[in-house]
Amino acid sequence: MGILTSGRIVAFIAFILAWIATYLGIELGKRGKVRIRRLPALDAMEEAVGRAVEMGRPVFDIIGMGTFTDIYATQTVAGLSVLNYVAHLCARLGAKLYAPQASVDVMPVAIEMVREGYLAEGKIEELNVDEQLPYLSGTQFAWASGILGMASRLKPASVIMVGPFWAESMMFAETFDRLGALEIGGTARLYQIPFFAAVCDYVLIGEETFAAGAYLSGDPLQTGSIACQDWYKIAAIILGVIGAILATAGLPWVSQLMSI
Amino acid sequence: MVSTDVGVWIAAFFTIVATSYAFRDNIFFRFAEYTFIGAAAGHAIVMGVKNVILYGWTHIAGGEPSYWIPIILGILIYTRYHPKYYWIYRYPIAFLVGIGVGISIRGAIHADFIKQIAATAKPLIATTPLGTLNNIIVFVGTVTALTHFIFTYEGIHKGAAGWIPKIGRWMMLAAFGGAFGNTIMTRFSMYQGRIIFLLRDWLGIIH
Amino acid sequence: MSMWEKLAAIPREIVLTIVLIAMIVPAIRPFGLPIMVGKMSKDWYNTVDSLPEGSIVLFDIGFGSGGYPTLGPCAIAALHQMFEKHLKIVIMATALEGSMMYPLIMEKVKPEKNYGAEYGRDYVFLGYIAGEQTAMAAVLGDIHTAVKEDYYGTSIEQIPLLQEITGPESFALVAYLTTSGGIAEGWVYQAYSRYKLPVVGGFLSMMTPSLKPYYDAGALKGILDGIKGAADMEYMTHHPGDAMRATDILSATQTIVLIFIIIGNISYWGSRLSKREGEK
Amino acid sequence: MSEVVRKYIPLLITFIVGVIAVLDFYTTVPAIRGTFTVLKNWGIVVTAFALGVGAVNLFRVHGKRIAERGELWPLSGWLLFMLIVFVVVGLSTGKFDASWQYKWIYNAIMLPLGATMYSSLCFYMAIGAYKALRIRNIDSLFLFLTAIFVVLGNTPMFPAALPGFFYTREWIFKTIISGAYRGIRIGVGIGAVVLGIRTILGLERGYLGRA
C-alpha cells in the first residue's frame, strides 16, 4: 500500500465510489428512475406570479452574479432552471417579468431560457429582451445598486431570487421587503442563507436550491446528481448513527476507520 | 486637530459618500462607486503583471523555458474577444478549471465528509449531564439536518418519520438565527473602523 | 394610521441616524467595559503559545480593504504574540489587496523596534500570490520552486529564513485571516487535509457558523471570531488597540439594534391583535 | 476535426489536470507529485493573466457608453481614468505595490471605499433586523430566539453585567450551530464533489462558453 498516502485511504475509496455513484446516478436519471419530491417554495412561485397579475405589477427573477467558471456554477444552473419555469408562468398568466443580468457568460443562456418559456406559451411577441433582461454590471456594488434602482422604479409585486448570492443578499431582501414584494429566496452559499431565511416569505435552503432546479428542468444530469448526493448523505447518516452508538458503548470503530 | 493630510481628506470624503447610499441614492455615491470599480480593476492589473513577472518571468530568466507554457496560455485568455478565434480561450480556461476543481474536491471529501462523519461518530455520553445533552443536540442536529436534504426518497418526509426532517428544519432555522445575529455584529464592527478613522485620523477628536 | 402601524414604519433615515449616533458617542467617550475571552480565541492563543521558540509559522493575509476594519486588529494582535514568542514568520497574501494590508499592519506591530526582529531572518513577506488554493498548495508543497523573490524583489536565495524551509513539514503552524469562504476552506483542504499541519483561522464573525464544523472536527485548532476575537487577542497579548475600543461601540450599537427588534415585534403583534379585536 | 480542437482537447486538458491534482493528494508516486508541483506553479501564472479580464470588460462596456453618450457617460470616463491612474502608478515605478506613490493612492482612494462599501451593509442589517426579525410563525420563532440570544451575547455590555449571556451564546454555537451546520456542510461538500467529478469527466461544460 506504499503508493497510497496513509490517513487518506478511506477518503480515496470514498472518492472513487463517488465517481462511480455519479455515473450510476446520471444513468438512472436518464432512464427516468429518479423522482425528486416537490418543494413548497415551488408552489409559492405560482402564487407569486398570480399576485403580480392581480396587482398589475411586475415579477423580478434574480439569478445572482455567478458565472459558469466559479465553484457556484451549479447554483447558477439551478437559478436558470427556475428562471425558465418563472418565464413560463409569467407568459401564461400575463405578468411582466424582469430578470436583470450580471454575468456576460450566463446572460445568453438566461435569454434563451426566458425566450423558450414565452415561446412555449405562445406569447413570444410580448417579450422585449433588452428591456426585460438588461445587463447591469459584474461588479458587486454596481450590480446591487443597479437592482435597487430598478426595484424602486418598477415596484415589483413578487421577487424570486434563486442562485448564488453574496453580501448583496441583505440589501436585496431588505429593499424588496420595504417595497412590499412577496419574496422567494434560495441559495446554497452558506453565509447568505440566514438572510433569506429571516426575511423571505419562502426560502430554499442550501441543497434545496439544486433539488428545485433539477425538479423543474428534469435534466438527468441534475436529477442523477441529486440521487448520488442522497446516497452519500444516507451513508453519512448511517455511519454517524452506528458510529455514535458504538462509540457510546466504548467502541470508537467508525472514527478510527475514518482516519485510515 | 483636524488632519492636514490631503490623502486623509480624500479618504474621509469617500468614506462619507459611500455611507450616504444607505440613506438615499445620490450622484456622489455613483461617483464613489465608479471610482471604486476603476481603481479595483487597475489594482488587479498591477498585481497581475507583478505575479506574471515574479512567478513566471523569473523562472524563464532563471533557465526554465517550460514557463513559457503558462505565459502563452495566459495570453490566450484574451482570444475570447475575437469573433472568430474566441474558442482558443477554452484552453487556458480548461487548464484553470482542471486545476481549481481538482484541488478543491480532493480536500472537500476529506474535510467535509470523512472528517465530519468521524466527528459525528463520537460518544454521546459525557462526564457531565450538560455535556451529554450538548452531545445529543449536536448529534440530532447533524442527522436531522441531513435527512431534510434527502430529496429522492419521499417516504422520509411523510407520516411519523416526517418529524425527523422537520426537526432538522427547525434546528437549521435556529442556527440561521444565530448566524444572523452574528452577522449584525460583523457588519457593525466593520463600520466602526471607519467611524474611528473619521474621528481620529480626520477630525482628531479622539486619540 | 394606528399607533402600532406608526411604530412598525419608523422611516429608515431616522433609524439609521440613531444607529450612527450610537456609534459616535461611545467612540468619543468609551465606557471601558471588561472583556470575556471566548474559547475559540483562547485556543488560538494557546496553540501559538505552545510552539517552541524559533518555530516557523506561515501567516496568510487573506483580506483586503473590506476586511481591514475587523481583521486588521486580529492580524496586529496575532503577530504581536508571535513576535513576542520569537517565532519565525513567513507572511504571504492570498487576497488581491493583501499586499497593501501588510504595511498597514506592520506599521502597528513594529517588529524591529518592539521585538528586535530582523527582516529576512525572523520574518519575510512574499507578497500577493494569485490563485488562492493553487497558491496555497504551491507554497506549502515546494516554496523554492514556486517563489523566486519576496515582496521587495530580493531573491529568496538571499533570505536566510526561507533557506530553513525544506518542505511542508518545516511549518509548525499555518495561521490565516480572511474574508473569503474559499480561502478559509482552502487552508483547511490544503494545509490540514493535505499535509496534516496544525491550522488556526480567523474570519468575519458571519462566517464562523459555517466554518465551525472544522473547529469541532479538529481541523482548525483555534478561531479568531471577527472583532470579538481581535479584542480577545488584544486583551490576552496586553496590546490594547482598535478592537478593544470597538467593544464599547459594539455595546451601544447592538443595544440599539435589540431595541429596534423589540419595537418591530411589539408593533407587529400589537397591530395583529388590535386587528383581531376589530374583527370581533 | 474542428470539433476535436475546439471542444474535446479542452475537455481532455481539464480531465488530465484534474486527475493529476486528485492523485497528488491520494498517492505518494514522486512523478505525479513532481508534475503537479510544476502545474501548480503554472496555475499561479495563468491566474495572474486572468486578473486583467475584468479591465478589458470595463473598457468594452464603458467605452461603448462614452461613445454613445449613454447614461452617466462622464462617470464612465472617470472610471476608465481611475483604472489607468492605478495601472500607471503601479507599473511606472518598477516596484509595483511596494512604492510609496502606490501606497498613497491606495490608502487615499481604494482603502476607504473598499472598507466603507462592505461595512455600510451594517445599516441594511439594522433596518433588516427591525423589519424582518419578527415572530410570524413557529419557523421564525426559532430563528428569532437564537438571534436575540446571540446578539445579547455579542453585546459586550450584557455579559459584563451577567456572564450568563456570554455562556448562552457560546452554548448556542457549541450545540445548535455546530450540529445543524455540520449537517449542511456534509451535504454541500458532497454536492461540490459531485459537481467536480462531473466537470472533470466533461459532463459539465458551461465553462466552455458559447458553442
Coordinates of C-alpha atoms in Angstrom, one line a residue, chain A residues 63 66 68 76 80 83 99-114 129-130 132-136:
Chain A
I63 CA -30.3 34.6 -10.6
G66 CA -22.4 33.8 -10.5
F68 CA -20.1 29.1 -15.2
T76 CA -26.4 29.3 -11.4
L80 CA -31.6 29.2 -14.7
L83 CA -35.9 31.3 -14.4
A99 CA -34.5 39.4 -15.0
P100 CA -31.5 41.7 -14.7
Q101 CA -28.2 40.1 -15.5
A102 CA -24.7 40.3 -14.0
S103 CA -22.6 37.8 -15.9
V104 CA -21.6 38.1 -19.6
D105 CA -21.2 34.3 -19.8
V106 CA -24.6 33.5 -18.3
M107 CA -26.6 36.2 -19.9
P108 CA -27.1 34.5 -23.4
V109 CA -28.3 31.3 -21.6
A110 CA -30.7 33.3 -19.5
I111 CA -32.1 35.0 -22.5
E112 CA -32.6 31.5 -24.1
M113 CA -34.4 30.3 -21.0
V114 CA -36.8 33.2 -21.0
V129 CA -35.3 41.1 -24.2
D130 CA -33.4 44.4 -24.0
Q132 CA -36.7 42.8 -19.5
L133 CA -33.2 41.2 -19.3
P134 CA -30.8 44.2 -19.0
Y135 CA -27.1 43.8 -18.3
L136 CA -26.4 45.7 -15.2

